[in-house]
Tab-separated table of C-alpha atoms and ligand atoms in Angstrom:
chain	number	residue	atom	x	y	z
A	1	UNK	CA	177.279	14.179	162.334
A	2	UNK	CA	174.013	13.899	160.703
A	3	UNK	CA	172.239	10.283	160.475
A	4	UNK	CA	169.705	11.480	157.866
A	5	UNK	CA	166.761	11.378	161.306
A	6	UNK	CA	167.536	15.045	161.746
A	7	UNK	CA	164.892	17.466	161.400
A	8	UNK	CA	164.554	18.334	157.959
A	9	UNK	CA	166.240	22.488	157.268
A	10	UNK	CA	163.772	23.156	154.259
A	11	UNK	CA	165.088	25.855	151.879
A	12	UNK	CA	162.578	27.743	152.366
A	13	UNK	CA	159.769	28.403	154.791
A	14	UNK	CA	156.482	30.676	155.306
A	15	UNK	CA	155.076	31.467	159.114
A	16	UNK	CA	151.579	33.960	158.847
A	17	UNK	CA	150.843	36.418	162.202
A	18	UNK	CA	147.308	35.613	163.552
A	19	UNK	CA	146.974	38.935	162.273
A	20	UNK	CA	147.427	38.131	159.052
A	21	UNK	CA	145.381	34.991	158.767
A	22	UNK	CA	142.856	37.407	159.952
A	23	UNK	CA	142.723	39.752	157.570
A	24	UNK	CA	142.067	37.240	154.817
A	25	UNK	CA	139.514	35.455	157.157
A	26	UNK	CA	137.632	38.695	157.420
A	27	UNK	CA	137.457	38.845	153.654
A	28	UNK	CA	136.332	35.695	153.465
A	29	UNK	CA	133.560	36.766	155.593
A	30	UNK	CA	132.969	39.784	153.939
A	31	UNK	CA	131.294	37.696	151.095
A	32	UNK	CA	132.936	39.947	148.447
A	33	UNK	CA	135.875	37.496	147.221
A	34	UNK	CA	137.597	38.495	143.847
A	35	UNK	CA	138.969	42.050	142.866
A	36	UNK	CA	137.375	44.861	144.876
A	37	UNK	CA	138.154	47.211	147.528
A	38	UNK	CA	141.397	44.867	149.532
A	39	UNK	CA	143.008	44.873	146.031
A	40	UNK	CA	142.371	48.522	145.649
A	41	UNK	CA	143.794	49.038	149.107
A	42	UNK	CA	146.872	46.914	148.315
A	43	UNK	CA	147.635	48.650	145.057
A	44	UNK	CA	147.742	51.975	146.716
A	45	UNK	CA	149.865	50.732	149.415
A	46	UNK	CA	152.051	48.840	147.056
A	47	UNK	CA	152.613	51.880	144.631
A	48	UNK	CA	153.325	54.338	147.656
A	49	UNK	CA	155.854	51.352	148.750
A	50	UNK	CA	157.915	51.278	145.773
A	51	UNK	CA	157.240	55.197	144.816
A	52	UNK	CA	155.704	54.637	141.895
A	53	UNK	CA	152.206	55.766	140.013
A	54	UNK	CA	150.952	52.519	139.291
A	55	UNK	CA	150.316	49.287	140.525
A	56	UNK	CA	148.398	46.663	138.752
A	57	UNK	CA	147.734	43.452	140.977
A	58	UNK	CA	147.362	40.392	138.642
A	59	UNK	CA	147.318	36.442	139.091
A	60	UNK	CA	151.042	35.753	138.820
A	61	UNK	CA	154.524	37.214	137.939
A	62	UNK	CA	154.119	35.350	134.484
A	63	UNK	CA	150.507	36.760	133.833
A	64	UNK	CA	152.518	40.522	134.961
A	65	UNK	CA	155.527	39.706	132.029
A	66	UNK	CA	152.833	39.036	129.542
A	67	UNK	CA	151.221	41.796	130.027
A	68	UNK	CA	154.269	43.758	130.369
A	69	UNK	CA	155.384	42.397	126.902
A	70	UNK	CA	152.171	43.321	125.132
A	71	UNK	CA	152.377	46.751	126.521
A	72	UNK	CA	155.887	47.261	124.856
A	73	UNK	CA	154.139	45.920	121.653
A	74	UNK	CA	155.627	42.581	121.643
A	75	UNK	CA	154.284	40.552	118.387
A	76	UNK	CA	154.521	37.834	116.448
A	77	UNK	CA	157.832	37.704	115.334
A	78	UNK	CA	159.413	40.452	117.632
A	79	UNK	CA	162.489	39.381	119.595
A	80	UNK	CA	162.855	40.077	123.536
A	81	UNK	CA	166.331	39.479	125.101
A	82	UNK	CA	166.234	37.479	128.408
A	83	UNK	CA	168.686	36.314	130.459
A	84	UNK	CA	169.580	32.507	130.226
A	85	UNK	CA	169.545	32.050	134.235
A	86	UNK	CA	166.095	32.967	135.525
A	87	UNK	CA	162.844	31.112	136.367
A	88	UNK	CA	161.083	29.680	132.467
A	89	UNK	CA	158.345	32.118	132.919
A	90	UNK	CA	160.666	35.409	131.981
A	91	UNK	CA	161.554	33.723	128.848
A	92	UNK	CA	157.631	31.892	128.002
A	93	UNK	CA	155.840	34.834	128.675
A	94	UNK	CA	157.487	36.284	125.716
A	95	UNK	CA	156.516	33.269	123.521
A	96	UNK	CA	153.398	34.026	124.926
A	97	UNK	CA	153.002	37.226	122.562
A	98	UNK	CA	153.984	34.865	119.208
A	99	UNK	CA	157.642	36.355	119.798
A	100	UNK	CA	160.932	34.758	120.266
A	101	UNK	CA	162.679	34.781	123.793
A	102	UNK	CA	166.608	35.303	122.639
A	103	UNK	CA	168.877	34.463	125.779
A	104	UNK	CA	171.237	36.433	126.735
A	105	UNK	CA	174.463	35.274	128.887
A	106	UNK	CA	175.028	36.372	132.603
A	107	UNK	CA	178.336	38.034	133.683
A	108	UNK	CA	179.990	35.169	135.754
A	109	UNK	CA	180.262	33.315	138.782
A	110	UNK	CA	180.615	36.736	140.546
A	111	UNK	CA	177.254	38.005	139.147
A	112	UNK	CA	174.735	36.285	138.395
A	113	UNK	CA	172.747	39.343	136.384
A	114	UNK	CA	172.690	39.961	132.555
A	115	UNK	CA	175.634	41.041	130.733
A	116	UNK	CA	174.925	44.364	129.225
A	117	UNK	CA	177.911	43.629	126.237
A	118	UNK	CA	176.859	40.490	125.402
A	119	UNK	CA	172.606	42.069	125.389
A	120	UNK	CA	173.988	44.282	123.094
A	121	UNK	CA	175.485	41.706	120.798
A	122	UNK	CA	172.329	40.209	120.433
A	123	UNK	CA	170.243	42.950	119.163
A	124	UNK	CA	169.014	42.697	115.706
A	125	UNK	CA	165.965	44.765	114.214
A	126	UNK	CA	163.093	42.380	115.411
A	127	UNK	CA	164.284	43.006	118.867
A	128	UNK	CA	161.409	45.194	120.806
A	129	UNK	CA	162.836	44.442	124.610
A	130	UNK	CA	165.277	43.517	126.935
A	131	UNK	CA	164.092	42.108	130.474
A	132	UNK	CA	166.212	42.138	133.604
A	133	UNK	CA	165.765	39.747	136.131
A	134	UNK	CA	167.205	40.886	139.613
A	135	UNK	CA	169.009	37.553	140.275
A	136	UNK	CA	167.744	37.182	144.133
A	137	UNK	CA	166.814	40.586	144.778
A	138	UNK	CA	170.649	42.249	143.637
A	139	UNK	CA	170.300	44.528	140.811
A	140	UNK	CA	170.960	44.010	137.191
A	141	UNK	CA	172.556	47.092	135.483
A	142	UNK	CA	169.504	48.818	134.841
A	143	UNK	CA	171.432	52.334	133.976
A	144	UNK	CA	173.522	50.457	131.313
A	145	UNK	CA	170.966	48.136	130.295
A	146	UNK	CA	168.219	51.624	130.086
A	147	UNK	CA	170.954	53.270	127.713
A	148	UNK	CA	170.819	50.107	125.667
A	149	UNK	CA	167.002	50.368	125.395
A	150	UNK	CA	166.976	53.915	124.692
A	151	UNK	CA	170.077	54.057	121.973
A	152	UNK	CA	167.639	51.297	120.003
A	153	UNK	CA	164.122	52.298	120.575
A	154	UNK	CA	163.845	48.911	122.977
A	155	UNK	CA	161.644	48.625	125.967
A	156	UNK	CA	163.005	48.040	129.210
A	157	UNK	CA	160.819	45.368	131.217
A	158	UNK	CA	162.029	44.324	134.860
A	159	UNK	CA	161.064	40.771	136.291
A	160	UNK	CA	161.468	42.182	140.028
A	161	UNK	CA	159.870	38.405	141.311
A	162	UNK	CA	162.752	38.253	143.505
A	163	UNK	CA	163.416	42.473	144.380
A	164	UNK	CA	160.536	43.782	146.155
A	165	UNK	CA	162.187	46.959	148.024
A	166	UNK	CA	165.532	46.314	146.842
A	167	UNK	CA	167.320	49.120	144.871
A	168	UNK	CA	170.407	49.682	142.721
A	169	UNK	CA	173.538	51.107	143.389
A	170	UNK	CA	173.703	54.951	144.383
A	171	UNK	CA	170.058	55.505	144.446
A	172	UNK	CA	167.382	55.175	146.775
A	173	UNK	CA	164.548	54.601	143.566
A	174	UNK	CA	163.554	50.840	144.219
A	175	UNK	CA	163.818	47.917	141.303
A	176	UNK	CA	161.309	47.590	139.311
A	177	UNK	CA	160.632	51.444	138.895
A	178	UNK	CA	163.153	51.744	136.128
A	179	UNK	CA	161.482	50.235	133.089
A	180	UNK	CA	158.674	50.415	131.522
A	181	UNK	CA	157.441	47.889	133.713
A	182	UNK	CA	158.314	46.435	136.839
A	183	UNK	CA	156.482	42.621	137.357
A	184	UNK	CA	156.744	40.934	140.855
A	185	UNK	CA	155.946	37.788	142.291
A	186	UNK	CA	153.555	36.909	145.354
A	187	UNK	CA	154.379	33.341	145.041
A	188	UNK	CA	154.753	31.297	148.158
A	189	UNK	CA	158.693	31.046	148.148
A	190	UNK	CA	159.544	34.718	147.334
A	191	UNK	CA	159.944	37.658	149.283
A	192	UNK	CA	156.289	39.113	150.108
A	193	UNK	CA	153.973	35.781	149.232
A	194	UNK	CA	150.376	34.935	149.504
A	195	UNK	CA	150.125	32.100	147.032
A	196	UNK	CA	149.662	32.499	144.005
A	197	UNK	CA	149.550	36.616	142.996
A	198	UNK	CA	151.864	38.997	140.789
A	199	UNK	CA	151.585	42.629	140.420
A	200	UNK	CA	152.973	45.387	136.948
A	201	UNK	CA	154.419	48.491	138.162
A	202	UNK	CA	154.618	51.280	135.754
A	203	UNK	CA	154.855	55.269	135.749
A	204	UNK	CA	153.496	54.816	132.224
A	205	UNK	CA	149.327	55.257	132.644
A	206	UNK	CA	148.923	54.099	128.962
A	207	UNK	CA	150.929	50.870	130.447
A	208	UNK	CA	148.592	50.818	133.708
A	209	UNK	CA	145.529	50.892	131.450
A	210	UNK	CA	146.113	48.042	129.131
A	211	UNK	CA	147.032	45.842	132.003
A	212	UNK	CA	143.845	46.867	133.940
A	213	UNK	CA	142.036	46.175	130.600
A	214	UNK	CA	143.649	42.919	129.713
A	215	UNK	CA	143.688	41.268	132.984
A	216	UNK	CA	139.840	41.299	133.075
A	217	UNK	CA	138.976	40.503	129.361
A	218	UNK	CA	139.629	43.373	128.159
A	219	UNK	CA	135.625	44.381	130.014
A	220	UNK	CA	134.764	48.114	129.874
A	221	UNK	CA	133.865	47.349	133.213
A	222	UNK	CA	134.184	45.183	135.694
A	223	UNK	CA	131.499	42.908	138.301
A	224	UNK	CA	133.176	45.342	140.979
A	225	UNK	CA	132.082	48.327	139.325
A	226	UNK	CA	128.511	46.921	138.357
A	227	UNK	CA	127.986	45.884	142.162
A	228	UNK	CA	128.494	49.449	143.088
A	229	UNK	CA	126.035	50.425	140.273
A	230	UNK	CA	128.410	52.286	138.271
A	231	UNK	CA	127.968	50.429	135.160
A	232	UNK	CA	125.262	48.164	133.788
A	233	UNK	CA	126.274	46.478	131.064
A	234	UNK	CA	129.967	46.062	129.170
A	235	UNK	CA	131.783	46.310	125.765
A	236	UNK	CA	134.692	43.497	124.866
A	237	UNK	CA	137.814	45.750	123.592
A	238	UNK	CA	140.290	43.393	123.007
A	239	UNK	CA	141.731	40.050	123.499
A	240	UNK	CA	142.360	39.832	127.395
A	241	UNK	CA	142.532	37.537	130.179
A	242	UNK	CA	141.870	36.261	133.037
A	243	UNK	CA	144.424	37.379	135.451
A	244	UNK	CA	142.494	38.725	138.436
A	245	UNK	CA	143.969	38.359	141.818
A	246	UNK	CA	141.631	37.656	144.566
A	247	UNK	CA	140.724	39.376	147.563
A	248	UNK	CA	141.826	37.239	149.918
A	249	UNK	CA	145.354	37.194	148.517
A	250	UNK	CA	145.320	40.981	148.241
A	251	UNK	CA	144.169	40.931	151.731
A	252	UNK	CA	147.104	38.836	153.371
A	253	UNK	CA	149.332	41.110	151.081
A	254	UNK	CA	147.974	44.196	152.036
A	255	UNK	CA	148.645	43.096	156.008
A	256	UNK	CA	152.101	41.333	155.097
A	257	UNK	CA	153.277	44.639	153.368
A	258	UNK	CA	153.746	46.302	157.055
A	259	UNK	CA	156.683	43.823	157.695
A	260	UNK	CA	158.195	43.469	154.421
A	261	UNK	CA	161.262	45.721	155.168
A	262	UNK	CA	161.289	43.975	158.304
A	263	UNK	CA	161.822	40.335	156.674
A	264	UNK	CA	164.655	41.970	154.722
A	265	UNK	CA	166.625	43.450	157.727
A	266	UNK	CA	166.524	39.456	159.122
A	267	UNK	CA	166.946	37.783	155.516
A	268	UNK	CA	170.394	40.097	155.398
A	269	UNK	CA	171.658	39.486	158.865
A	270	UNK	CA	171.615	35.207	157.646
A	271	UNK	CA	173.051	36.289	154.352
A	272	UNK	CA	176.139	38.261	155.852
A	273	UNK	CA	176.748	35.769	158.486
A	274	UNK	CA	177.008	33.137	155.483
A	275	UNK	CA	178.520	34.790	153.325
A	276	UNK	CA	181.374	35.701	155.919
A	277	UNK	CA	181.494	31.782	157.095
A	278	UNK	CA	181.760	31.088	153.398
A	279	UNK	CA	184.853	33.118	152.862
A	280	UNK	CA	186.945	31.435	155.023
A	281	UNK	CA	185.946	28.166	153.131
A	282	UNK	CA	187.520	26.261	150.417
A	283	UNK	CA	185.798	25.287	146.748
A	284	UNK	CA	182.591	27.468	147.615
A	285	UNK	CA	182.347	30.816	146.709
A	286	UNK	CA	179.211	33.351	146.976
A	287	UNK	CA	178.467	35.478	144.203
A	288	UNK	CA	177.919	39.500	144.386
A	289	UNK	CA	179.771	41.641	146.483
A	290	UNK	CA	178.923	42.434	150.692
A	291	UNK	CA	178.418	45.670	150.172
A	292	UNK	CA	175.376	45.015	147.631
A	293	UNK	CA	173.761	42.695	150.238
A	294	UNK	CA	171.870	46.437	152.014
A	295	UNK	CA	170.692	46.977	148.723
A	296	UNK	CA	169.562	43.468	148.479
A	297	UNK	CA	166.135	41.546	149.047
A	298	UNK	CA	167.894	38.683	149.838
A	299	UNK	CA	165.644	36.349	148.434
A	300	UNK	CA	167.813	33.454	147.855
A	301	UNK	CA	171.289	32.684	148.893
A	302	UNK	CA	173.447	31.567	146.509
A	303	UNK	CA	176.835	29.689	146.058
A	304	UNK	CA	179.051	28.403	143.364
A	305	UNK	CA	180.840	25.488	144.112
A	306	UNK	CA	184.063	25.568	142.657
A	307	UNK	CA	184.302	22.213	140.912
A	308	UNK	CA	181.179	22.124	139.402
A	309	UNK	CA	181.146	17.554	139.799
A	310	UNK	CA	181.277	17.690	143.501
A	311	UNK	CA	177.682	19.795	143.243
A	312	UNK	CA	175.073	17.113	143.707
A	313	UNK	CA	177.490	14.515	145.948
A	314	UNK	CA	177.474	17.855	147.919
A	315	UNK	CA	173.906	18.307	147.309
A	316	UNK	CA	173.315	14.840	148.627
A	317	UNK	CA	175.853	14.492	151.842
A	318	UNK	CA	173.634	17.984	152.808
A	319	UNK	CA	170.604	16.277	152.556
A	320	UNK	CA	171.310	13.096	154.606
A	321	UNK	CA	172.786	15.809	157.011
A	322	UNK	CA	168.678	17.107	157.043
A	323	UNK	CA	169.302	20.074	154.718
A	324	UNK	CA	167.510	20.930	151.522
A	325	UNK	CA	168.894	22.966	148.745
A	326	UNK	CA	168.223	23.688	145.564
A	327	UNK	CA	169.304	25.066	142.053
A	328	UNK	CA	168.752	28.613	140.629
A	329	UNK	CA	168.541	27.938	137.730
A	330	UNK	CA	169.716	25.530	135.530
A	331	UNK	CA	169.644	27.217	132.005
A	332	UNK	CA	166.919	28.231	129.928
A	333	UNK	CA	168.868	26.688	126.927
A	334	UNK	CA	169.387	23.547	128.068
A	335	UNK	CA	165.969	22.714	128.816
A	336	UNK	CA	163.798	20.724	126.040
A	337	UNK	CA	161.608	23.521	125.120
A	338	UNK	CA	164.110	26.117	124.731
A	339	UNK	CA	167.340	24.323	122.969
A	340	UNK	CA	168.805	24.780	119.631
A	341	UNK	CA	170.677	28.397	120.690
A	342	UNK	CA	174.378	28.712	120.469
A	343	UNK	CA	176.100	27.852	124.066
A	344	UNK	CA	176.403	30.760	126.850
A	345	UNK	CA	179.582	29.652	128.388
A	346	UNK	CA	178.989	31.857	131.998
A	347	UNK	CA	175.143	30.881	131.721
A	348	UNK	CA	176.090	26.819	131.782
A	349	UNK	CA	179.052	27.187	134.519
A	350	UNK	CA	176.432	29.121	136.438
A	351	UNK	CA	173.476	26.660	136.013
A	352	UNK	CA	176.011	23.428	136.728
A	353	UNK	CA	177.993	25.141	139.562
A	354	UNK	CA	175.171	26.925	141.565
A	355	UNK	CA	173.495	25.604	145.368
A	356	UNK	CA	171.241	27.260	147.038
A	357	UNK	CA	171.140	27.196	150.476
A	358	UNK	CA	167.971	27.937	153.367
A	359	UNK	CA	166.932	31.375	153.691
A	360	UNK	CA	163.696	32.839	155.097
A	361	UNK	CA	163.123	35.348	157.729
A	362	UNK	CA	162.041	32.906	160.519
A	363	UNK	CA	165.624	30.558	159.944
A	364	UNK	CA	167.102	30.237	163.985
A	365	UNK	CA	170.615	30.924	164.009
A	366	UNK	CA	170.919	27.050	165.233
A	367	UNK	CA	169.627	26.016	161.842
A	368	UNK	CA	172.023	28.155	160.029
A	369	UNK	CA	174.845	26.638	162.029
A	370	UNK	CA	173.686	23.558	160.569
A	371	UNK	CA	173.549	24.240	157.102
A	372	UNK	CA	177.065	25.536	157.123
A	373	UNK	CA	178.728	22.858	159.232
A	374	UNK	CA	176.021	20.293	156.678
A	375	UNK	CA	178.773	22.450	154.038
A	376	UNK	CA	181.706	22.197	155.678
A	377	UNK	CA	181.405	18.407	156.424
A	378	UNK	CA	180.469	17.564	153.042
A	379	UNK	CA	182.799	19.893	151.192
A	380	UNK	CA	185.698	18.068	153.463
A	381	UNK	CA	184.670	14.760	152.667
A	382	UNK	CA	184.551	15.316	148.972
A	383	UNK	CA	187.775	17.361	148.727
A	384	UNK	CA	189.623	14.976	151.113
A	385	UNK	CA	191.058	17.414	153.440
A	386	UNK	CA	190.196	18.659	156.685
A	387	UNK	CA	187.753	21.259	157.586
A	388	UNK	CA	188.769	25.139	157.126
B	1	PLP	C1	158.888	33.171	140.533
B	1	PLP	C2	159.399	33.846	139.342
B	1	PLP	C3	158.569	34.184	138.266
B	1	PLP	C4	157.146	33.725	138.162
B	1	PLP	O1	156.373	34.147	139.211
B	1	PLP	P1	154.885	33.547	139.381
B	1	PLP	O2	154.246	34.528	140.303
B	1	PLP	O3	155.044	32.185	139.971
B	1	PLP	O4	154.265	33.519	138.042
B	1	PLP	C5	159.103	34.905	137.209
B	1	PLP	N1	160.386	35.260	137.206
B	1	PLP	C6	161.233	34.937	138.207
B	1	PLP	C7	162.657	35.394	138.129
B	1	PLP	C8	160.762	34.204	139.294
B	1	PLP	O5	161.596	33.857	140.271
């Protein structure tokens, strides 16, 4: 048993090749450091990755949802349906715009995605779009939630910050190719990381433009484009932004790319081999079915503890046992910011019930042991019975 001395299992963790490093050390040395030629490179590679005929490499998810919002004409006063269990940025990039975020419930315990009935009971006529968020790289019904958006005249945006190469059921077309827009995440934690960094996908080039346009100020031209002597001076079109990405991000993306499908295979193999030790336990559950795991990123793995109290005690016998877990998410509704809706029953059982556990590519099969038998130990302890 764990006496709290144990090496610490962190939730998450983030190991760079040499070659890797290397490839943003070279740009360092390069001497040309924001937007040019590596974030060129990486947009090609990212848009042949996911099939698509765009790829826009921003700051950050969030600055990607904005600018996804304002390219499905999202104003003052418009309305955009997001799910109430996601990361706060799906939801404040809408207020971002002047418009009103309008949560949306999840399905259940079982899935952790939007609710297409209960998106549909929400729209009114200020409504311009519905986002789905891939809850940890398993996919939201984007063929229901599409029929939605086109029966209305709504916009279908996809926060893919957890789904890079993961795809829906029946198809081989990747998430985040079947909206309007598809924004992902480069953030440390997720799936493909170098930081800080977010990229809009879209088959849409009047989509592709304004996001080129609006993530540089709106600038006819860029300093890029100047340095090569293309342009000499610029017009201002429109209110933009500063969401460039920077080339040595779009370096280390460009040379993590290579493995990404790689990182999958491994974050899959931990996922199946917990979710199969989790079956055989009692008062934890893990949400979505096995088969959807191959379709899966994998980015997070998820559990629902069955009596929602025995959460954080459980939370807190794992940690003195030297493993870390977390919450995704508690609800968007019940934070400060975003309270005053009516109550999404699935949403709060969800946000009260969840634990994550460790995943990343690089976790030893030792480690995992540990997590589940932290689990098992403190599952037993709280329930009062033995083991499974
Ligand atoms: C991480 C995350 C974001 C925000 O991504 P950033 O790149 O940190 O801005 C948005 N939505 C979801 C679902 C996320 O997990």
């Amino acid at each position: 048993m764990g006496d709290g001395r144990e090496r610490l299992i962190p939730l998450f963790d983030v190991e760079l090749t040499t070659e890797e490093i290397e490839a943003a050390a070279d740009t360092l040395r390069s001497g040309w450091l924001t937007m040019g030629p590596r974030t060129e490179q990486f947009e090609q590679d990212f848009a042949a990755h996911l099939g698509c005929r765009h790829a826009v490499a921003v700051s950050s998810c969030t600055a990607a949802l904005h600018l996804a919002y304002l390219a499905a004409g999202v104003r003052p006063g418009d309305e955009v349906i997001v799910p109430a269990i996601t990361f706060v940025a799906t939801a404040a990039a809408v207020r971002y715009c002047g418009a009103t975020p309008v949560l949306a419930d999840v399905r259940g315990e079982h899935d952790l995605n939007l609710d297409p009935d209960d998106v549909a009971a929400r729209i009114t006529p200020r409504t311009k779009a519905i986002c789905a968020v891939h809850y940890a790289g398993f996919a939201a019904d984007v063929v229901r939630l599409g029929e939605l958006c086109d029966e209305h005249g709504l916009a279908l945006i996809e926060d893919a910050a957890h789904a890079p190469s993961a795809t829906a059921p029946e198809s081989e077309r990747k998430l985040g190719t079947y909206g309007l827009a598809g924004c992902f995440s480069f953030f440390s934690n997720k799936v493909l990381s170098c930081g800080e960094g977010g990229l809009l996908a879209t088959d849409d080039d009047e989509v592709a433009a304004l996001a080129r346009s609006r993530r540089s100020h709106a600038m006819t031209s860029g300093t890029w484009d100047r340095h090569r002597g293309h342009s000499a001076g610029y017009d201002v079109l429109d209110l933009g932004f500063n969401y460039r990405i920077d080339e040595p991000r779009a370096a280390l993306l460009a040379a993590r790319l290579p493995s990404l499908e790689h990182n999958i295979a491994a974050r899959r193999e931990l996922v199946h081999r917990y979710r199969a030790e989790i079956s055989g336990l009692d008062g934890v559950s893990a949400p979505f079915a096995d088969e959807e795991v191959e379709r899966s990123s994998c980015y997070v793995m998820p559990t629902m503890v069955e009596d929602p109290e025995l959460r954080e005690p459980l939370r807190a016998r794992m940690l003195e046992r030297g493993v870390q877990t977390s919450v995704l998410y508690p609800a968007i509704h019940e934070f400060t910011a975003y309270a005053g809706g009516e109550s999404l029953p699935h949403s709060e059982r969800v946000a009260r019930a969840e634990l994550t556990l460790p995943l990343f590519p690089t976790l030893a099969e030792a480690d995992q042991e540990r997590v589940l038998e932290a689990l098992r130990e403190g599952l037993s302890e709280l329930r009062g019975t033995v083991p499974a």
